[in-house]
Amino acid sequence: MKTNMKTYETVIGLEIHAQLSTKTKIFCSCPTQFGSVPNTQTCPICIGMPGVLPVLNKKVVEFVIKAGLATNCTISKHSRFARKNYFYPDLPKGYQISQFDLPLCQRGSLTVGDKIININRIHIEEDAGKNIHDSSDIHSLVDLNRAGVPLMEIVTEPDIASPLEAGAFMRKLRAILRYLEICDGNMEEGSLRCDANISLRPIGQKELGVKAEVKNLNSFRYVEKALEYEIERQTKILTDGGRIIQETRLFNTQSGKTISMRSKEESHDYRYFPEPDLVPIEVSDQWINEIRETITELPDQKTARFVRDYKLPSYDADLLSLEKYTADWFEEAVRLGGDSKQVSNWMMGELMRLLNEKNLSLDKSPLKPNLLVDMLKLVTDGTISGKIAKTVFEDMFNTGKSASEIVKEKGLVQISDLGELDTVIDEIIKSNSKEYERYKAGETKLLGFFVGLVMKATKGKANPKLLNSTLQKKLST
Ligand code: ADP
Ligand code: ZN
Ligand code: MG
């Protein structure tokens, strides 16, 4: 047995880049539309022609202050831009305008579950262009549409203890940014990307271990998977008596592994210095207060209110509050008379299932709150059974028709009429006389067998309560 066997704990810090959804770029008036023809959204400023001057888009500052306020940051009354110098073809100026020693927001926090994760800073920067390597061409191409698109970088303290917690932090952050309408959170389009820093240390040790940084993760799953892989890799090195080297790594989505990109020795010296072409950012208390006033209810507050006002379990409230549109949909259904827990159940169950299946977002659903509420009324007044409701629901989802229309068209009205049900039951008992005798001899579990047959014969339309009581009565005579 090894005597130096140690158990390690995981330490994670995230650097998250969020694209701000301003209409125009950060230092010029070019549009920021995703997916446009390469190099059609450019001008001398964002392609870095000599002699041009950047002019700061005020909305960018406003958006980042919003993010700072929503994450409990201190907003700097005085901050400034810095040049981060490096050479790469997607960066024609040879430097990126960012913030270094005086970021706009500092020392914030976000609560994830029961845990507080501290935020070190949020700063403003511009995005670079994009290199396009086409394997059928010996040349590489550069698209500068993204150059000068405004970003904010959110840097957490190394407070995150597991890949799942990292994923949860990102989901929470995304929800808040979307509520604030300052970032669309579209990870496939790169509106939210994450560099994940991770190290291990023996449990009980105060000092941080040597970290690796996994660059450019663009989905929650990739963040979690890359970090899981790193834990495995680093644990193996450490238990084998090796040392972790500080390096930047890339996640291969195919293999699920990370590979080394560059070690610290090869890393850039960015030679940061204050940006001489832009004046420092001065923020007044009045402006901060004005921006604070525009911040509406955020996910956590909404969750608490849903638990309090609608008596929802916090699990439901949490899920329904993740997206403002979903929360509004829920509240609209309740306002129209739907029972809160029933509405929640249908939304989290069938509705989510169908949306996933069709790969749709809720705002594209043909099924609107009023349709759900009308259907629930038909269930409550006994017109349709809960089982039939599922079919009706799916039909409503596919066609946008109302429940009563569908019920009428398809003849789905529940059979609550004793006479009609009587006839069916009598026939079934007659043609299954053996089972009937066995039932009478004491094999009462055969009730289920008869219920099944009646349901089949009525295409699920028999009122379950009525069916049960009538069957029991008839079988016992
Ligand atoms: P760097 O100088 O390499 O950029 P920073 O101190 O600026 O490192 O931190 C960058 C990110 O890495 C932050 O999110 C921080 O919380 C995280 N971090 C720093 N040190 C560690 C460590 N030893 N283990 C895990 N994460 C770390
Ligand atoms: Zn431009
Ligand atoms: Mg750093």
PDB file of C-alpha atoms and ligand atoms in Angstrom, residues 25 27-30 41-47 147, ligand 2:
ATOM      1  CA  LYS A  25     -19.611  47.871 -32.423  1.00  0.00           C
ATOM      2  CA  PHE A  27     -15.574  51.973 -31.197  1.00  0.00           C
ATOM      3  CA  CYS A  28     -17.325  52.528 -34.563  1.00  0.00           C
ATOM      4  CA  SER A  29     -20.857  52.414 -35.948  1.00  0.00           C
ATOM      5  CA  CYS A  30     -20.576  49.110 -37.830  1.00  0.00           C
ATOM      6  CA  GLN A  41     -19.537  44.830 -41.385  1.00  0.00           C
ATOM      7  CA  THR A  42     -16.253  46.674 -41.278  1.00  0.00           C
ATOM      8  CA  CYS A  43     -14.856  50.175 -41.568  1.00  0.00           C
ATOM      9  CA  PRO A  44     -11.417  51.783 -41.286  1.00  0.00           C
ATOM     10  CA  ILE A  45     -11.717  51.886 -37.484  1.00  0.00           C
ATOM     11  CA  CYS A  46     -12.473  48.209 -36.842  1.00  0.00           C
ATOM     12  CA  ILE A  47     -10.040  46.932 -39.453  1.00  0.00           C
ATOM     13  CA  ALA A 147     -13.460  42.710 -34.886  1.00  0.00           C
TER      14      ALA A 147
HETATM   15 ZN    ZN B   2     -16.238  49.478 -37.979  1.00  0.00          ZN
END
